[in-house]
């Protein structure tokens, strides 16, 4: 997926990625801040300990990316994410959660967040999720993807979902794994424009508007 040596495609003249952390556990909050601040391309611009304050902070600070817990006081991370994405559609959200029930996973996938990580996973996974979100790719933590596959009863593919070509299925699988278009192109020995065409065709056939929705359909339908 992504190399553990975290790097964003930022030019020297571009400011560091501005990050807001929304987490109610003080120790977890401190750990996240220390881990992310170790990377010069990342700047922590604020923290909030509940979803309501998280939304307020996001609207005031307009971060590039929010690391969002789900189990928050007053306003949970799913509702907070929905509000942030509605008001700040260009702000990326990485959902960081210990919640892995079927209902919570689907709610998280429907919230509009760009990436999903499990608490306790390695910092490299969180960095991979951040990189994926910034590059416009979908990142699903392997544990979440496996829960979706194993515990949601998948309907048999029907209609347009069954009309994906072999190459489109290959591209879709890599989209679910969180690879960006350039990474998919490199892995499949295709040009970036060809990959972009395949991604557009996949979304049209699955009747979805973005990569996250395509990943959810793929996982729930057993396509990958």
mmCIF file of C-alpha atoms in Angstrom:
data_model
loop_
_atom_site.group_PDB
_atom_site.id
_atom_site.type_symbol
_atom_site.label_atom_id
_atom_site.label_comp_id
_atom_site.label_asym_id
_atom_site.label_seq_id
_atom_site.Cartn_x
_atom_site.Cartn_y
_atom_site.Cartn_z
ATOM 1 C CA UNK A 1 0.000 0.000 0.000
ATOM 2 C CA UNK A 2 1.954 3.023 1.242
ATOM 3 C CA UNK A 3 5.587 3.060 2.264
ATOM 4 C CA UNK A 4 6.102 3.418 5.993
ATOM 5 C CA UNK A 5 8.413 6.367 5.333
ATOM 6 C CA UNK A 6 5.565 8.851 5.208
ATOM 7 C CA UNK A 7 5.732 11.445 2.474
ATOM 8 C CA UNK A 8 3.111 13.705 1.009
ATOM 9 C CA UNK A 9 3.398 15.194 -2.447
ATOM 10 C CA UNK A 10 4.116 18.667 -1.127
ATOM 11 C CA UNK A 11 6.442 21.118 -2.832
ATOM 12 C CA UNK A 12 8.963 23.053 -0.803
ATOM 13 C CA UNK A 13 6.845 26.199 -1.186
ATOM 14 C CA UNK A 14 3.675 24.496 0.100
ATOM 15 C CA UNK A 15 2.785 24.755 3.776
ATOM 16 C CA UNK A 16 2.586 21.682 5.969
ATOM 17 C CA UNK A 17 -0.698 19.782 6.176
ATOM 18 C CA UNK A 18 -2.786 21.457 8.893
ATOM 19 C CA UNK A 19 -4.428 18.882 11.170
ATOM 20 C CA UNK A 20 -7.158 19.105 13.809
ATOM 21 C CA UNK A 21 -7.390 16.233 16.323
ATOM 22 C CA UNK A 22 -10.826 15.439 17.798
ATOM 23 C CA UNK A 23 -10.358 12.888 20.594
ATOM 24 C CA UNK A 24 -11.747 12.730 24.135
ATOM 25 C CA UNK A 25 -9.079 10.465 25.691
ATOM 26 C CA UNK A 26 -6.245 12.760 26.933
ATOM 27 C CA UNK A 27 -3.599 10.040 26.614
ATOM 28 C CA UNK A 28 -4.731 9.098 23.111
ATOM 29 C CA UNK A 29 -4.829 12.773 22.184
ATOM 30 C CA UNK A 30 -1.273 13.269 23.432
ATOM 31 C CA UNK A 31 -0.045 10.148 21.652
ATOM 32 C CA UNK A 32 -1.587 11.255 18.368
ATOM 33 C CA UNK A 33 -0.110 14.724 18.672
ATOM 34 C CA UNK A 34 3.396 13.420 19.413
ATOM 35 C CA UNK A 35 3.261 10.827 16.620
ATOM 36 C CA UNK A 36 2.059 13.278 13.989
ATOM 37 C CA UNK A 37 4.299 16.154 15.059
ATOM 38 C CA UNK A 38 7.307 13.908 14.428
ATOM 39 C CA UNK A 39 6.688 14.501 10.713
ATOM 40 C CA UNK A 40 7.644 17.973 9.443
ATOM 41 C CA UNK A 41 4.991 17.798 6.730
ATOM 42 C CA UNK A 42 2.255 17.713 9.380
ATOM 43 C CA UNK A 43 1.201 20.581 11.648
ATOM 44 C CA UNK A 44 -1.229 20.169 14.563
ATOM 45 C CA UNK A 45 -3.298 23.363 14.636
ATOM 46 C CA UNK A 46 -5.858 22.404 17.258
ATOM 47 C CA UNK A 47 -7.504 19.765 19.418
ATOM 48 C CA UNK A 48 -11.026 19.174 20.677
ATOM 49 C CA UNK A 49 -12.399 16.690 23.186
ATOM 50 C CA UNK A 50 -15.959 16.272 21.920
ATOM 51 C CA UNK A 51 -17.775 16.309 18.608
ATOM 52 C CA UNK A 52 -19.528 19.620 19.173
ATOM 53 C CA UNK A 53 -16.257 21.412 19.932
ATOM 54 C CA UNK A 54 -14.658 19.537 17.046
ATOM 55 C CA UNK A 55 -17.149 21.006 14.582
ATOM 56 C CA UNK A 56 -16.685 24.491 16.041
ATOM 57 C CA UNK A 57 -12.894 24.188 15.847
ATOM 58 C CA UNK A 58 -13.056 22.931 12.266
ATOM 59 C CA UNK A 59 -15.259 25.822 11.140
ATOM 60 C CA UNK A 60 -12.954 28.326 12.847
ATOM 61 C CA UNK A 61 -9.557 26.853 11.899
ATOM 62 C CA UNK A 62 -10.477 25.324 8.522
ATOM 63 C CA UNK A 63 -7.943 22.488 8.770
ATOM 64 C CA UNK A 64 -6.742 20.515 5.774
ATOM 65 C CA UNK A 65 -7.509 17.290 7.640
ATOM 66 C CA UNK A 66 -9.321 16.157 10.786
ATOM 67 C CA UNK A 67 -8.406 13.025 12.743
ATOM 68 C CA UNK A 68 -11.790 12.135 14.234
ATOM 69 C CA UNK A 69 -12.709 9.667 16.979
ATOM 70 C CA UNK A 70 -16.176 8.089 16.754
ATOM 71 C CA UNK A 71 -17.058 7.638 20.447
ATOM 72 C CA UNK A 72 -17.186 11.296 21.483
ATOM 73 C CA UNK A 73 -19.264 13.103 24.154
ATOM 74 C CA UNK A 74 -22.169 15.388 23.237
ATOM 75 C CA UNK A 75 -21.876 14.802 19.495
ATOM 76 C CA UNK A 76 -20.425 11.565 18.150
ATOM 77 C CA UNK A 77 -17.751 11.501 15.484
ATOM 78 C CA UNK A 78 -20.116 10.311 12.761
ATOM 79 C CA UNK A 79 -22.488 13.265 13.198
ATOM 80 C CA UNK A 80 -19.538 15.640 13.621
ATOM 81 C CA UNK A 81 -17.985 14.372 10.400
ATOM 82 C CA UNK A 82 -21.244 14.839 8.509
ATOM 83 C CA UNK A 83 -21.449 18.466 9.685
ATOM 84 C CA UNK A 84 -17.818 19.213 8.882
ATOM 85 C CA UNK A 85 -18.025 17.691 5.397
ATOM 86 C CA UNK A 86 -21.219 19.618 4.699
ATOM 87 C CA UNK A 87 -19.646 22.968 5.608
ATOM 88 C CA UNK A 88 -16.051 22.212 4.566
ATOM 89 C CA UNK A 89 -16.223 19.688 1.710
ATOM 90 C CA UNK A 90 -12.524 20.101 0.931
ATOM 91 C CA UNK A 91 -11.460 19.204 4.468
ATOM 92 C CA UNK A 92 -10.395 15.565 4.670
ATOM 93 C CA UNK A 93 -11.496 13.419 7.609
ATOM 94 C CA UNK A 94 -9.702 10.327 8.879
ATOM 95 C CA UNK A 95 -11.979 8.350 11.188
ATOM 96 C CA UNK A 96 -10.063 6.796 14.070
ATOM 97 C CA UNK A 97 -12.145 4.324 16.025
ATOM 98 C CA UNK A 98 -12.253 1.338 18.329
ATOM 99 C CA UNK A 99 -15.838 0.657 17.193
ATOM 100 C CA UNK A 100 -16.147 -2.364 14.931
ATOM 101 C CA UNK A 101 -19.778 -3.476 15.110
ATOM 102 C CA UNK A 102 -21.593 -3.859 11.800
ATOM 103 C CA UNK A 103 -23.915 -0.912 12.474
ATOM 104 C CA UNK A 104 -21.080 1.394 13.481
ATOM 105 C CA UNK A 105 -18.966 0.432 10.499
ATOM 106 C CA UNK A 106 -21.747 1.160 8.016
ATOM 107 C CA UNK A 107 -22.572 4.426 9.791
ATOM 108 C CA UNK A 108 -18.911 5.426 9.600
ATOM 109 C CA UNK A 109 -18.739 4.507 5.920
ATOM 110 C CA UNK A 110 -21.804 6.656 5.285
ATOM 111 C CA UNK A 111 -20.564 9.696 7.210
ATOM 112 C CA UNK A 112 -18.483 11.112 4.385
ATOM 113 C CA UNK A 113 -15.106 10.444 5.992
ATOM 114 C CA UNK A 114 -12.212 9.824 3.623
ATOM 115 C CA UNK A 115 -10.365 7.116 5.545
ATOM 116 C CA UNK A 116 -10.963 4.725 8.431
ATOM 117 C CA UNK A 117 -8.398 3.455 10.954
ATOM 118 C CA UNK A 118 -8.658 1.243 14.033
ATOM 119 C CA UNK A 119 -7.319 2.585 17.323
ATOM 120 C CA UNK A 120 -4.259 0.720 18.474
ATOM 121 C CA UNK A 121 -3.026 0.114 14.940
ATOM 122 C CA UNK A 122 0.514 1.147 14.076
ATOM 123 C CA UNK A 123 1.218 4.806 13.427
ATOM 124 C CA UNK A 124 2.250 3.771 9.914
ATOM 125 C CA UNK A 125 -1.353 2.780 9.194
ATOM 126 C CA UNK A 126 -2.608 6.150 10.373
ATOM 127 C CA UNK A 127 -0.015 7.882 8.212
ATOM 128 C CA UNK A 128 -1.075 5.729 5.263
ATOM 129 C CA UNK A 129 -4.681 6.747 5.872
ATOM 130 C CA UNK A 130 -3.711 10.428 5.970
ATOM 131 C CA UNK A 131 -1.697 10.119 2.763
ATOM 132 C CA UNK A 132 -4.566 8.280 1.055
ATOM 133 C CA UNK A 133 -7.130 10.893 2.094
ATOM 134 C CA UNK A 134 -4.979 13.773 0.877
ATOM 135 C CA UNK A 135 -4.337 12.041 -2.458
ATOM 136 C CA UNK A 136 -8.041 11.431 -3.001
ATOM 137 C CA UNK A 137 -7.901 7.674 -2.475
ATOM 138 C CA UNK A 138 -10.017 5.490 -0.219
ATOM 139 C CA UNK A 139 -8.368 3.914 2.828
ATOM 140 C CA UNK A 140 -10.145 1.222 4.808
ATOM 141 C CA UNK A 141 -8.250 -0.324 7.690
ATOM 142 C CA UNK A 142 -7.823 -4.030 6.902
ATOM 143 C CA UNK A 143 -9.745 -4.942 10.065
ATOM 144 C CA UNK A 144 -12.716 -2.835 8.959
ATOM 145 C CA UNK A 145 -12.622 -4.250 5.440
ATOM 146 C CA UNK A 146 -12.504 -7.783 6.826
ATOM 147 C CA UNK A 147 -15.442 -7.108 9.185
ATOM 148 C CA UNK A 148 -17.500 -5.778 6.290
ATOM 149 C CA UNK A 149 -16.669 -8.795 4.164
ATOM 150 C CA UNK A 150 -17.136 -11.400 6.915
ATOM 151 C CA UNK A 151 -20.093 -10.040 8.859
ATOM 152 C CA UNK A 152 -22.321 -8.242 6.389
ATOM 153 C CA UNK A 153 -24.441 -10.619 4.363
ATOM 154 C CA UNK A 154 -23.403 -9.757 0.808
ATOM 155 C CA UNK A 155 -26.123 -9.587 -1.792
ATOM 156 C CA UNK A 156 -25.262 -11.325 -5.020
ATOM 157 C CA UNK A 157 -23.959 -8.882 -7.612
ATOM 158 C CA UNK A 158 -26.714 -7.902 -9.986
ATOM 159 C CA UNK A 159 -27.388 -5.379 -12.700
ATOM 160 C CA UNK A 160 -24.449 -3.162 -13.514
ATOM 161 C CA UNK A 161 -22.291 -4.574 -10.699
ATOM 162 C CA UNK A 162 -21.969 -7.793 -12.681
ATOM 163 C CA UNK A 163 -20.920 -5.907 -15.823
ATOM 164 C CA UNK A 164 -17.509 -4.815 -14.583
ATOM 165 C CA UNK A 165 -14.700 -6.003 -16.806
ATOM 166 C CA UNK A 166 -11.788 -8.014 -15.479
ATOM 167 C CA UNK A 167 -9.552 -4.949 -15.597
ATOM 168 C CA UNK A 168 -12.173 -2.837 -13.813
ATOM 169 C CA UNK A 169 -12.369 -5.440 -11.049
ATOM 170 C CA UNK A 170 -8.583 -5.285 -10.689
ATOM 171 C CA UNK A 171 -8.728 -1.493 -10.409
ATOM 172 C CA UNK A 172 -11.661 -1.683 -7.971
ATOM 173 C CA UNK A 173 -9.782 -4.084 -5.691
ATOM 174 C CA UNK A 174 -6.843 -1.684 -5.498
ATOM 175 C CA UNK A 175 -9.217 1.238 -4.866
ATOM 176 C CA UNK A 176 -10.645 -0.658 -1.880
ATOM 177 C CA UNK A 177 -7.107 -1.239 -0.618
ATOM 178 C CA UNK A 178 -6.577 2.510 -0.602
ATOM 179 C CA UNK A 179 -4.275 2.990 -3.566
ATOM 180 C CA UNK A 180 -4.331 6.288 -5.431
ATOM 181 C CA UNK A 181 -4.649 6.472 -9.221
ATOM 182 C CA UNK A 182 -0.869 6.851 -9.770
ATOM 183 C CA UNK A 183 -0.201 3.856 -7.518
ATOM 184 C CA UNK A 184 -2.798 1.763 -9.347
ATOM 185 C CA UNK A 185 -1.246 2.775 -12.658
ATOM 186 C CA UNK A 186 2.196 1.697 -11.465
ATOM 187 C CA UNK A 187 0.953 -1.596 -10.051
ATOM 188 C CA UNK A 188 -1.031 -2.565 -13.140
ATOM 189 C CA UNK A 189 1.432 -1.100 -15.670
ATOM 190 C CA UNK A 190 -1.175 1.316 -17.000
ATOM 191 C CA UNK A 191 -1.092 5.008 -17.746
ATOM 192 C CA UNK A 192 -2.698 7.344 -15.149
ATOM 193 C CA UNK A 193 -5.232 8.459 -17.773
ATOM 194 C CA UNK A 194 -6.233 4.837 -18.411
ATOM 195 C CA UNK A 195 -6.721 4.287 -14.686
ATOM 196 C CA UNK A 196 -8.788 7.465 -14.448
ATOM 197 C CA UNK A 197 -10.991 6.159 -17.275
ATOM 198 C CA UNK A 198 -11.435 2.814 -15.496
ATOM 199 C CA UNK A 199 -12.314 4.545 -12.205
ATOM 200 C CA UNK A 200 -14.912 6.695 -13.957
ATOM 201 C CA UNK A 201 -16.366 3.604 -15.661
ATOM 202 C CA UNK A 202 -16.515 1.726 -12.348
ATOM 203 C CA UNK A 203 -18.363 4.554 -10.615
ATOM 204 C CA UNK A 204 -20.814 4.838 -13.516
ATOM 205 C CA UNK A 205 -21.548 1.104 -13.504
ATOM 206 C CA UNK A 206 -21.950 1.010 -9.715
ATOM 207 C CA UNK A 207 -24.092 4.184 -9.781
ATOM 208 C CA UNK A 208 -21.969 5.929 -7.143
ATOM 209 C CA UNK A 209 -20.515 9.423 -6.905
ATOM 210 C CA UNK A 210 -17.149 8.841 -5.275
ATOM 211 C CA UNK A 211 -14.463 6.284 -4.438
ATOM 212 C CA UNK A 212 -15.673 5.643 -0.878
ATOM 213 C CA UNK A 213 -19.152 4.718 -2.113
ATOM 214 C CA UNK A 214 -17.580 2.473 -4.750
ATOM 215 C CA UNK A 215 -15.566 0.705 -2.037
ATOM 216 C CA UNK A 216 -18.670 0.181 0.121
ATOM 217 C CA UNK A 217 -20.624 -1.288 -2.814
ATOM 218 C CA UNK A 218 -17.692 -3.503 -3.723
ATOM 219 C CA UNK A 219 -17.335 -4.857 -0.191
ATOM 220 C CA UNK A 220 -21.058 -5.317 0.460
ATOM 221 C CA UNK A 221 -21.627 -6.975 -2.921
ATOM 222 C CA UNK A 222 -18.698 -9.363 -2.588
ATOM 223 C CA UNK A 223 -17.077 -7.965 -5.741
ATOM 224 C CA UNK A 224 -13.618 -7.961 -4.151
#
